[in-house]
């Protein structure tokens, strides 16, 4: 036994000594030896020395980074550039924020910049606010690249979402142009559950939380659009509820490619001018241009975009034909709308106005007060006459028009670790298609909407040490309605806007225009650090503070310029502006075990909200857990996440004629989401992926009938009362058969239900199944590009068995449309393109918004064939 113990001790001593020698041979000693060999020109020996330690795991995290650095420099010294780039790729995968030493050779520094730029195409920071491999990021992601935008001939940002899975889009060309319902969640009238970012700056309009994805974005300046599916409050806080859309604009690396074969080129002053001009159907035209300049580490760009035209002409459809016919409200309209339940007080009131009973009588059983035939004839005559007289309202015709004028200006300045930027957006659009002409004037001069939004941002990124990175991102933004927000309502008898009592009193039908104003502003700052504990573990920690001043209710006026002439609703206690303060603290721990092909992450965020220092939603916490396993060509993901939606200022504080009570303490909506996905990587760019999700929503916004005052008057109020359960499957894929021909496809199955009157009910206007398919072919040495795409949208249930119970239609029928583009590169600098949507001219409809029950149309006809011809330019001294 003693001999055995001595043997074990000798073995342990031997192994310990061996390890000590090994550690001495590797580690800092090996780095120093290899650097000495490199300095005397023994490059092969330097690489061999480092490789031996890398293969035997003889380096810690920091030493491994330095080993890759020395190996890459050695390979470059022997002109083995391909191998050097592979080593640099490994180094940057290990340490994405690697900083070159000013003493390193210029050639190495340029190759690091070049490889990093190439790797950026496969990295995203939209999921965790740190750079991650897109395929391995803990989320389901769809990417639309700048090349996709160009090849497919998109003319505005909204079009690309029709080619993506997980979106049901109601394009009404109304208040928000298109409402995008992500993953089966149907909001009321806005895209307000999806967080829209531009270069990380929140672009949802502050007051309503609406994402205005319309015609204001300059497509030629977009690098890519990243769509994150599922809740993301752990990183972004409130309102990243069903997903995140991040529009990433082009930077210096996109306009000025690094040429590792020509190091001197990087020091020259460069400029680029890119953009496109186009004209097409519905008298529409647009142009956008970017001017970019670079000198050493200084980069500057300015971008502008202007879109003018018209949306679909609906004047040939009954809801917008500018003709009055009471029968369109249904049979016996005046009899139904004028008949009232009998009360003595009401009978006395009617008798004062109609003492001889010419226009009313009491039913035989004394339960109803009923209009006479004379009353019905007179009401119809007055409705007809006054509606036709509307041709001269304020000098404007009431016939349908729907013009568009959207524009934006953006600028970006980058020097060293600093980035500064600004953007101004203005959209002014007719919104007549959102209203029925029996209730509103549908001429854009009388009913239109507009908004303006401005932001300025400053970002600072700095590697404080080999392991610690610091980012500070601050911005100020403001929004208002501009001068275009107004609506003109028809106050008639048949539409119920003038009561029978007022008819008897002699009130005639009329049009009434209301002008609206809203102004809000906010400052936000997000400061975070990323600390690399080891090769396998890193921690992301951040603190975000928001301070805003928001208008509560609309300011309304009966004349133009409501900013100076308008008033808020009477009786608003404490004024109509609210100081909103939010603070959020978040953290995420990531574990990456590359040998075992396993990534794990756990994160959480705590948010606190105060309004005027007295109320608000208080404190909420949202966790997120994920696991990513990637053996061979497969990638498996499991994700659990929670999120919350802070009700918009509009939902908390605005009122209307039927909603007299606001609700400053409105609770946030909540969601718990479980998701699984599997991806098969077929090639460098080819893959197929399937994702399943199951989301449970609570505290959903709903309208509740409540007491208004002590006299017994009742009104409605927004409260957090609803529940929904939504599950679905997304299938996506893309395959490059050659460098010249590729196809993509995706399909979506959705099962959305909401709890209505204690019964699970189908959510309306969401299709069970939709699919997209497209192909891209390049010919004539890449000069000619042909693109063809098909969008299939299944039937969308509506009507009494759904949450859209007021719709007269039981279903909004499905459709298939074909879109495409033909592009020809005339020269290296100029390309001509012809793009077409709905090539076959299919007649189809989009569901209406809000209740879609009459005042707002239940469905809106979509345009027929739309054609645009474009000239695309790319000019500069760095092509």
mmCIF file with all atom_site columns, N, CA and C in Angstrom, residues 713-772:
data_model
loop_
_atom_site.group_PDB
_atom_site.id
_atom_site.type_symbol
_atom_site.label_atom_id
_atom_site.label_alt_id
_atom_site.label_comp_id
_atom_site.label_asym_id
_atom_site.label_entity_id
_atom_site.label_seq_id
_atom_site.pdbx_PDB_ins_code
_atom_site.Cartn_x
_atom_site.Cartn_y
_atom_site.Cartn_z
_atom_site.occupancy
_atom_site.B_iso_or_equiv
_atom_site.pdbx_formal_charge
_atom_site.auth_seq_id
_atom_site.auth_comp_id
_atom_site.auth_asym_id
_atom_site.auth_atom_id
_atom_site.pdbx_PDB_model_num
ATOM 1   N N  . UNK A 1 713 ? -73.832 60.165 -14.607 1.00 0.00 ? 713 UNK A N  1
ATOM 2   C CA . UNK A 1 713 ? -73.336 60.140 -15.982 1.00 0.00 ? 713 UNK A CA 1
ATOM 3   C C  . UNK A 1 713 ? -72.222 59.104 -16.105 1.00 0.00 ? 713 UNK A C  1
ATOM 4   N N  . UNK A 1 714 ? -72.223 58.373 -17.198 1.00 0.00 ? 714 UNK A N  1
ATOM 5   C CA . UNK A 1 714 ? -71.208 57.346 -17.431 1.00 0.00 ? 714 UNK A CA 1
ATOM 6   C C  . UNK A 1 714 ? -70.427 57.671 -18.697 1.00 0.00 ? 714 UNK A C  1
ATOM 7   N N  . UNK A 1 715 ? -69.211 57.174 -18.758 1.00 0.00 ? 715 UNK A N  1
ATOM 8   C CA . UNK A 1 715 ? -68.361 57.370 -19.927 1.00 0.00 ? 715 UNK A CA 1
ATOM 9   C C  . UNK A 1 715 ? -67.448 56.152 -20.053 1.00 0.00 ? 715 UNK A C  1
ATOM 10  N N  . UNK A 1 716 ? -66.544 56.181 -21.015 1.00 0.00 ? 716 UNK A N  1
ATOM 11  C CA . UNK A 1 716 ? -65.589 55.087 -21.158 1.00 0.00 ? 716 UNK A CA 1
ATOM 12  C C  . UNK A 1 716 ? -64.206 55.554 -20.724 1.00 0.00 ? 716 UNK A C  1
ATOM 13  N N  . UNK A 1 717 ? -63.359 54.589 -20.399 1.00 0.00 ? 717 UNK A N  1
ATOM 14  C CA . UNK A 1 717 ? -61.989 54.856 -19.966 1.00 0.00 ? 717 UNK A CA 1
ATOM 15  C C  . UNK A 1 717 ? -61.107 53.695 -20.396 1.00 0.00 ? 717 UNK A C  1
ATOM 16  N N  . UNK A 1 718 ? -59.873 53.995 -20.814 1.00 0.00 ? 718 UNK A N  1
ATOM 17  C CA . UNK A 1 718 ? -58.924 52.935 -21.121 1.00 0.00 ? 718 UNK A CA 1
ATOM 18  C C  . UNK A 1 718 ? -58.449 52.281 -19.823 1.00 0.00 ? 718 UNK A C  1
ATOM 19  N N  . UNK A 1 719 ? -58.506 50.944 -19.782 1.00 0.00 ? 719 UNK A N  1
ATOM 20  C CA . UNK A 1 719 ? -57.997 50.195 -18.646 1.00 0.00 ? 719 UNK A CA 1
ATOM 21  C C  . UNK A 1 719 ? -57.259 48.956 -19.141 1.00 0.00 ? 719 UNK A C  1
ATOM 22  N N  . UNK A 1 720 ? -56.406 48.411 -18.269 1.00 0.00 ? 720 UNK A N  1
ATOM 23  C CA . UNK A 1 720 ? -55.638 47.205 -18.608 1.00 0.00 ? 720 UNK A CA 1
ATOM 24  C C  . UNK A 1 720 ? -56.465 45.985 -18.221 1.00 0.00 ? 720 UNK A C  1
ATOM 25  N N  . UNK A 1 721 ? -57.229 45.440 -19.157 1.00 0.00 ? 721 UNK A N  1
ATOM 26  C CA . UNK A 1 721 ? -58.208 44.400 -18.815 1.00 0.00 ? 721 UNK A CA 1
ATOM 27  C C  . UNK A 1 721 ? -58.071 43.120 -19.633 1.00 0.00 ? 721 UNK A C  1
ATOM 28  N N  . UNK A 1 722 ? -57.395 43.161 -20.776 1.00 0.00 ? 722 UNK A N  1
ATOM 29  C CA . UNK A 1 722 ? -57.473 42.058 -21.724 1.00 0.00 ? 722 UNK A CA 1
ATOM 30  C C  . UNK A 1 722 ? -56.394 41.000 -21.556 1.00 0.00 ? 722 UNK A C  1
ATOM 31  N N  . UNK A 1 723 ? -56.651 39.842 -22.185 1.00 0.00 ? 723 UNK A N  1
ATOM 32  C CA . UNK A 1 723 ? -55.678 38.753 -22.243 1.00 0.00 ? 723 UNK A CA 1
ATOM 33  C C  . UNK A 1 723 ? -55.694 38.156 -23.645 1.00 0.00 ? 723 UNK A C  1
ATOM 34  N N  . UNK A 1 724 ? -54.518 37.723 -24.091 1.00 0.00 ? 724 UNK A N  1
ATOM 35  C CA . UNK A 1 724 ? -54.413 37.042 -25.382 1.00 0.00 ? 724 UNK A CA 1
ATOM 36  C C  . UNK A 1 724 ? -53.416 35.903 -25.265 1.00 0.00 ? 724 UNK A C  1
ATOM 37  N N  . UNK A 1 725 ? -53.601 34.913 -26.130 1.00 0.00 ? 725 UNK A N  1
ATOM 38  C CA . UNK A 1 725 ? -52.618 33.842 -26.258 1.00 0.00 ? 725 UNK A CA 1
ATOM 39  C C  . UNK A 1 725 ? -52.395 33.620 -27.747 1.00 0.00 ? 725 UNK A C  1
ATOM 40  N N  . UNK A 1 726 ? -51.148 33.692 -28.142 1.00 0.00 ? 726 UNK A N  1
ATOM 41  C CA . UNK A 1 726 ? -50.809 33.613 -29.561 1.00 0.00 ? 726 UNK A CA 1
ATOM 42  C C  . UNK A 1 726 ? -49.648 32.643 -29.724 1.00 0.00 ? 726 UNK A C  1
ATOM 43  N N  . UNK A 1 727 ? -49.800 31.714 -30.627 1.00 0.00 ? 727 UNK A N  1
ATOM 44  C CA . UNK A 1 727 ? -48.697 30.827 -30.961 1.00 0.00 ? 727 UNK A CA 1
ATOM 45  C C  . UNK A 1 727 ? -48.582 30.739 -32.480 1.00 0.00 ? 727 UNK A C  1
ATOM 46  N N  . UNK A 1 728 ? -47.399 30.416 -32.927 1.00 0.00 ? 728 UNK A N  1
ATOM 47  C CA . UNK A 1 728 ? -47.205 30.355 -34.367 1.00 0.00 ? 728 UNK A CA 1
ATOM 48  C C  . UNK A 1 728 ? -45.900 29.689 -34.746 1.00 0.00 ? 728 UNK A C  1
ATOM 49  N N  . UNK A 1 729 ? -45.755 29.489 -36.050 1.00 0.00 ? 729 UNK A N  1
ATOM 50  C CA . UNK A 1 729 ? -44.559 28.869 -36.621 1.00 0.00 ? 729 UNK A CA 1
ATOM 51  C C  . UNK A 1 729 ? -44.077 29.736 -37.775 1.00 0.00 ? 729 UNK A C  1
ATOM 52  N N  . UNK A 1 730 ? -42.787 29.991 -37.813 1.00 0.00 ? 730 UNK A N  1
ATOM 53  C CA . UNK A 1 730 ? -42.161 30.706 -38.927 1.00 0.00 ? 730 UNK A CA 1
ATOM 54  C C  . UNK A 1 730 ? -41.131 29.802 -39.588 1.00 0.00 ? 730 UNK A C  1
ATOM 55  N N  . UNK A 1 731 ? -41.231 29.672 -40.888 1.00 0.00 ? 731 UNK A N  1
ATOM 56  C CA . UNK A 1 731 ? -40.279 28.886 -41.677 1.00 0.00 ? 731 UNK A CA 1
ATOM 57  C C  . UNK A 1 731 ? -39.602 29.824 -42.667 1.00 0.00 ? 731 UNK A C  1
ATOM 58  N N  . UNK A 1 732 ? -38.283 29.849 -42.668 1.00 0.00 ? 732 UNK A N  1
ATOM 59  C CA . UNK A 1 732 ? -37.543 30.717 -43.580 1.00 0.00 ? 732 UNK A CA 1
ATOM 60  C C  . UNK A 1 732 ? -36.398 29.941 -44.213 1.00 0.00 ? 732 UNK A C  1
ATOM 61  N N  . UNK A 1 733 ? -35.989 30.390 -45.383 1.00 0.00 ? 733 UNK A N  1
ATOM 62  C CA . UNK A 1 733 ? -34.873 29.749 -46.057 1.00 0.00 ? 733 UNK A CA 1
ATOM 63  C C  . UNK A 1 733 ? -34.353 30.593 -47.193 1.00 0.00 ? 733 UNK A C  1
ATOM 64  N N  . UNK A 1 734 ? -33.106 30.359 -47.541 1.00 0.00 ? 734 UNK A N  1
ATOM 65  C CA . UNK A 1 734 ? -32.476 31.034 -48.680 1.00 0.00 ? 734 UNK A CA 1
ATOM 66  C C  . UNK A 1 734 ? -31.408 30.103 -49.228 1.00 0.00 ? 734 UNK A C  1
ATOM 67  N N  . UNK A 1 735 ? -31.286 30.070 -50.558 1.00 0.00 ? 735 UNK A N  1
ATOM 68  C CA . UNK A 1 735 ? -30.287 29.192 -51.159 1.00 0.00 ? 735 UNK A CA 1
ATOM 69  C C  . UNK A 1 735 ? -29.662 29.876 -52.368 1.00 0.00 ? 735 UNK A C  1
ATOM 70  N N  . UNK A 1 736 ? -28.331 29.860 -52.407 1.00 0.00 ? 736 UNK A N  1
ATOM 71  C CA . UNK A 1 736 ? -27.579 30.382 -53.539 1.00 0.00 ? 736 UNK A CA 1
ATOM 72  C C  . UNK A 1 736 ? -27.109 29.188 -54.364 1.00 0.00 ? 736 UNK A C  1
ATOM 73  N N  . UNK A 1 737 ? -27.755 29.009 -55.513 1.00 0.00 ? 737 UNK A N  1
ATOM 74  C CA . UNK A 1 737 ? -27.379 27.893 -56.382 1.00 0.00 ? 737 UNK A CA 1
ATOM 75  C C  . UNK A 1 737 ? -26.019 28.148 -57.023 1.00 0.00 ? 737 UNK A C  1
ATOM 76  N N  . UNK A 1 738 ? -25.802 29.390 -57.429 1.00 0.00 ? 738 UNK A N  1
ATOM 77  C CA . UNK A 1 738 ? -24.513 29.840 -57.967 1.00 0.00 ? 738 UNK A CA 1
ATOM 78  C C  . UNK A 1 738 ? -24.318 31.268 -57.487 1.00 0.00 ? 738 UNK A C  1
ATOM 79  N N  . UNK A 1 739 ? -23.246 31.882 -57.937 1.00 0.00 ? 739 UNK A N  1
ATOM 80  C CA . UNK A 1 739 ? -23.063 33.287 -57.619 1.00 0.00 ? 739 UNK A CA 1
ATOM 81  C C  . UNK A 1 739 ? -24.019 34.187 -58.371 1.00 0.00 ? 739 UNK A C  1
ATOM 82  N N  . UNK A 1 740 ? -24.780 33.606 -59.289 1.00 0.00 ? 740 UNK A N  1
ATOM 83  C CA . UNK A 1 740 ? -25.661 34.406 -60.138 1.00 0.00 ? 740 UNK A CA 1
ATOM 84  C C  . UNK A 1 740 ? -27.148 34.163 -59.881 1.00 0.00 ? 740 UNK A C  1
ATOM 85  N N  . UNK A 1 741 ? -27.492 33.088 -59.206 1.00 0.00 ? 741 UNK A N  1
ATOM 86  C CA . UNK A 1 741 ? -28.905 32.767 -59.026 1.00 0.00 ? 741 UNK A CA 1
ATOM 87  C C  . UNK A 1 741 ? -29.174 32.339 -57.589 1.00 0.00 ? 741 UNK A C  1
ATOM 88  N N  . UNK A 1 742 ? -30.171 32.967 -56.976 1.00 0.00 ? 742 UNK A N  1
ATOM 89  C CA . UNK A 1 742 ? -30.540 32.638 -55.598 1.00 0.00 ? 742 UNK A CA 1
ATOM 90  C C  . UNK A 1 742 ? -32.048 32.719 -55.441 1.00 0.00 ? 742 UNK A C  1
ATOM 91  N N  . UNK A 1 743 ? -32.562 32.002 -54.452 1.00 0.00 ? 743 UNK A N  1
ATOM 92  C CA . UNK A 1 743 ? -33.988 32.048 -54.129 1.00 0.00 ? 743 UNK A CA 1
ATOM 93  C C  . UNK A 1 743 ? -34.134 32.199 -52.615 1.00 0.00 ? 743 UNK A C  1
ATOM 94  N N  . UNK A 1 744 ? -35.245 32.808 -52.201 1.00 0.00 ? 744 UNK A N  1
ATOM 95  C CA . UNK A 1 744 ? -35.585 32.866 -50.784 1.00 0.00 ? 744 UNK A CA 1
ATOM 96  C C  . UNK A 1 744 ? -37.055 32.517 -50.632 1.00 0.00 ? 744 UNK A C  1
ATOM 97  N N  . UNK A 1 745 ? -37.412 32.076 -49.452 1.00 0.00 ? 745 UNK A N  1
ATOM 98  C CA . UNK A 1 745 ? -38.807 31.764 -49.176 1.00 0.00 ? 745 UNK A CA 1
ATOM 99  C C  . UNK A 1 745 ? -39.071 31.774 -47.690 1.00 0.00 ? 745 UNK A C  1
ATOM 100 N N  . UNK A 1 746 ? -40.309 32.033 -47.319 1.00 0.00 ? 746 UNK A N  1
ATOM 101 C CA . UNK A 1 746 ? -40.705 31.952 -45.919 1.00 0.00 ? 746 UNK A CA 1
ATOM 102 C C  . UNK A 1 746 ? -42.197 31.708 -45.827 1.00 0.00 ? 746 UNK A C  1
ATOM 103 N N  . UNK A 1 747 ? -42.622 31.168 -44.719 1.00 0.00 ? 747 UNK A N  1
ATOM 104 C CA . UNK A 1 747 ? -44.035 30.884 -44.482 1.00 0.00 ? 747 UNK A CA 1
ATOM 105 C C  . UNK A 1 747 ? -44.334 31.116 -43.009 1.00 0.00 ? 747 UNK A C  1
ATOM 106 N N  . UNK A 1 748 ? -45.571 31.530 -42.732 1.00 0.00 ? 748 UNK A N  1
ATOM 107 C CA . UNK A 1 748 ? -45.981 31.851 -41.368 1.00 0.00 ? 748 UNK A CA 1
ATOM 108 C C  . UNK A 1 748 ? -47.331 31.223 -41.063 1.00 0.00 ? 748 UNK A C  1
ATOM 109 N N  . UNK A 1 749 ? -47.405 30.520 -39.949 1.00 0.00 ? 749 UNK A N  1
ATOM 110 C CA . UNK A 1 749 ? -48.686 30.027 -39.432 1.00 0.00 ? 749 UNK A CA 1
ATOM 111 C C  . UNK A 1 749 ? -48.939 30.713 -38.096 1.00 0.00 ? 749 UNK A C  1
ATOM 112 N N  . UNK A 1 750 ? -50.146 31.262 -37.909 1.00 0.00 ? 750 UNK A N  1
ATOM 113 C CA . UNK A 1 750 ? -50.463 31.998 -36.693 1.00 0.00 ? 750 UNK A CA 1
ATOM 114 C C  . UNK A 1 750 ? -51.809 31.548 -36.137 1.00 0.00 ? 750 UNK A C  1
ATOM 115 N N  . UNK A 1 751 ? -51.854 31.347 -34.832 1.00 0.00 ? 751 UNK A N  1
ATOM 116 C CA . UNK A 1 751 ? -53.103 31.014 -34.139 1.00 0.00 ? 751 UNK A CA 1
ATOM 117 C C  . UNK A 1 751 ? -53.292 32.022 -33.009 1.00 0.00 ? 751 UNK A C  1
ATOM 118 N N  . UNK A 1 752 ? -53.948 33.168 -33.295 1.00 0.00 ? 752 UNK A N  1
ATOM 119 C CA . UNK A 1 752 ? -54.096 34.220 -32.289 1.00 0.00 ? 752 UNK A CA 1
ATOM 120 C C  . UNK A 1 752 ? -55.493 34.207 -31.656 1.00 0.00 ? 752 UNK A C  1
ATOM 121 N N  . UNK A 1 753 ? -55.547 34.273 -30.339 1.00 0.00 ? 753 UNK A N  1
ATOM 122 C CA . UNK A 1 753 ? -56.823 34.290 -29.635 1.00 0.00 ? 753 UNK A CA 1
ATOM 123 C C  . UNK A 1 753 ? -56.781 35.317 -28.516 1.00 0.00 ? 753 UNK A C  1
ATOM 124 N N  . UNK A 1 754 ? -57.950 35.912 -28.264 1.00 0.00 ? 754 UNK A N  1
ATOM 125 C CA . UNK A 1 754 ? -58.075 36.901 -27.201 1.00 0.00 ? 754 UNK A CA 1
ATOM 126 C C  . UNK A 1 754 ? -59.290 36.569 -26.347 1.00 0.00 ? 754 UNK A C  1
ATOM 127 N N  . UNK A 1 755 ? -59.198 36.870 -25.063 1.00 0.00 ? 755 UNK A N  1
ATOM 128 C CA . UNK A 1 755 ? -60.288 36.563 -24.140 1.00 0.00 ? 755 UNK A CA 1
ATOM 129 C C  . UNK A 1 755 ? -61.329 37.672 -24.199 1.00 0.00 ? 755 UNK A C  1
ATOM 130 N N  . UNK A 1 756 ? -62.526 37.339 -24.698 1.00 0.00 ? 756 UNK A N  1
ATOM 131 C CA . UNK A 1 756 ? -63.627 38.291 -24.822 1.00 0.00 ? 756 UNK A CA 1
ATOM 132 C C  . UNK A 1 756 ? -64.834 37.706 -24.105 1.00 0.00 ? 756 UNK A C  1
ATOM 133 N N  . UNK A 1 757 ? -65.345 38.421 -23.089 1.00 0.00 ? 757 UNK A N  1
ATOM 134 C CA . UNK A 1 757 ? -66.505 37.963 -22.320 1.00 0.00 ? 757 UNK A CA 1
ATOM 135 C C  . UNK A 1 757 ? -66.294 36.531 -21.820 1.00 0.00 ? 757 UNK A C  1
ATOM 136 N N  . UNK A 1 758 ? -65.106 36.302 -21.244 1.00 0.00 ? 758 UNK A N  1
ATOM 137 C CA . UNK A 1 758 ? -64.757 34.997 -20.667 1.00 0.00 ? 758 UNK A CA 1
ATOM 138 C C  . UNK A 1 758 ? -64.685 33.878 -21.700 1.00 0.00 ? 758 UNK A C  1
ATOM 139 N N  . UNK A 1 759 ? -64.536 34.223 -22.968 1.00 0.00 ? 759 UNK A N  1
ATOM 140 C CA . UNK A 1 759 ? -64.457 33.209 -24.020 1.00 0.00 ? 759 UNK A CA 1
ATOM 141 C C  . UNK A 1 759 ? -63.270 33.526 -24.924 1.00 0.00 ? 759 UNK A C  1
ATOM 142 N N  . UNK A 1 760 ? -62.472 32.495 -25.225 1.00 0.00 ? 760 UNK A N  1
ATOM 143 C CA . UNK A 1 760 ? -61.344 32.697 -26.130 1.00 0.00 ? 760 UNK A CA 1
ATOM 144 C C  . UNK A 1 760 ? -61.873 32.865 -27.550 1.00 0.00 ? 760 UNK A C  1
ATOM 145 N N  . UNK A 1 761 ? -61.534 34.012 -28.151 1.00 0.00 ? 761 UNK A N  1
ATOM 146 C CA . UNK A 1 761 ? -62.094 34.412 -29.443 1.00 0.00 ? 761 UNK A CA 1
ATOM 147 C C  . UNK A 1 761 ? -60.967 34.672 -30.430 1.00 0.00 ? 761 UNK A C  1
ATOM 148 N N  . UNK A 1 762 ? -61.198 34.298 -31.675 1.00 0.00 ? 762 UNK A N  1
ATOM 149 C CA . UNK A 1 762 ? -60.194 34.500 -32.731 1.00 0.00 ? 762 UNK A CA 1
ATOM 150 C C  . UNK A 1 762 ? -59.924 35.988 -32.921 1.00 0.00 ? 762 UNK A C  1
ATOM 151 N N  . UNK A 1 763 ? -58.645 36.380 -32.899 1.00 0.00 ? 763 UNK A N  1
ATOM 152 C CA . UNK A 1 763 ? -58.276 37.762 -33.182 1.00 0.00 ? 763 UNK A CA 1
ATOM 153 C C  . UNK A 1 763 ? -58.477 38.023 -34.666 1.00 0.00 ? 763 UNK A C  1
ATOM 154 N N  . UNK A 1 764 ? -59.199 39.083 -34.980 1.00 0.00 ? 764 UNK A N  1
ATOM 155 C CA . UNK A 1 764 ? -59.522 39.382 -36.366 1.00 0.00 ? 764 UNK A CA 1
ATOM 156 C C  . UNK A 1 764 ? -58.383 40.019 -37.125 1.00 0.00 ? 764 UNK A C  1
ATOM 157 N N  . UNK A 1 765 ? -58.487 39.978 -38.461 1.00 0.00 ? 765 UNK A N  1
ATOM 158 C CA . UNK A 1 765 ? -57.558 40.632 -39.388 1.00 0.00 ? 765 UNK A CA 1
ATOM 159 C C  . UNK A 1 765 ? -56.162 40.020 -39.381 1.00 0.00 ? 765 UNK A C  1
ATOM 160 N N  . UNK A 1 766 ? -56.018 38.816 -38.852 1.00 0.00 ? 766 UNK A N  1
ATOM 161 C CA . UNK A 1 766 ? -54.752 38.087 -38.863 1.00 0.00 ? 766 UNK A CA 1
ATOM 162 C C  . UNK A 1 766 ? -54.971 36.795 -39.642 1.00 0.00 ? 766 UNK A C  1
ATOM 163 N N  . UNK A 1 767 ? -54.148 36.554 -40.644 1.00 0.00 ? 767 UNK A N  1
ATOM 164 C CA . UNK A 1 767 ? -54.318 35.350 -41.456 1.00 0.00 ? 767 UNK A CA 1
ATOM 165 C C  . UNK A 1 767 ? -53.741 34.133 -40.741 1.00 0.00 ? 767 UNK A C  1
ATOM 166 N N  . UNK A 1 768 ? -54.371 32.977 -40.999 1.00 0.00 ? 768 UNK A N  1
ATOM 167 C CA . UNK A 1 768 ? -53.830 31.728 -40.461 1.00 0.00 ? 768 UNK A CA 1
ATOM 168 C C  . UNK A 1 768 ? -52.486 31.403 -41.099 1.00 0.00 ? 768 UNK A C  1
ATOM 169 N N  . UNK A 1 769 ? -52.383 31.658 -42.400 1.00 0.00 ? 769 UNK A N  1
ATOM 170 C CA . UNK A 1 769 ? -51.194 31.226 -43.137 1.00 0.00 ? 769 UNK A CA 1
ATOM 171 C C  . UNK A 1 769 ? -50.838 32.266 -44.194 1.00 0.00 ? 769 UNK A C  1
ATOM 172 N N  . UNK A 1 770 ? -49.561 32.524 -44.325 1.00 0.00 ? 770 UNK A N  1
ATOM 173 C CA . UNK A 1 770 ? -49.047 33.389 -45.389 1.00 0.00 ? 770 UNK A CA 1
ATOM 174 C C  . UNK A 1 770 ? -47.690 32.862 -45.813 1.00 0.00 ? 770 UNK A C  1
ATOM 175 N N  . UNK A 1 771 ? -47.285 33.202 -47.029 1.00 0.00 ? 771 UNK A N  1
ATOM 176 C CA . UNK A 1 771 ? -46.007 32.704 -47.547 1.00 0.00 ? 771 UNK A CA 1
ATOM 177 C C  . UNK A 1 771 ? -45.461 33.673 -48.583 1.00 0.00 ? 771 UNK A C  1
ATOM 178 N N  . UNK A 1 772 ? -44.147 33.700 -48.701 1.00 0.00 ? 772 UNK A N  1
ATOM 179 C CA . UNK A 1 772 ? -43.460 34.541 -49.687 1.00 0.00 ? 772 UNK A CA 1
ATOM 180 C C  . UNK A 1 772 ? -42.380 33.721 -50.379 1.00 0.00 ? 772 UNK A C  1
#
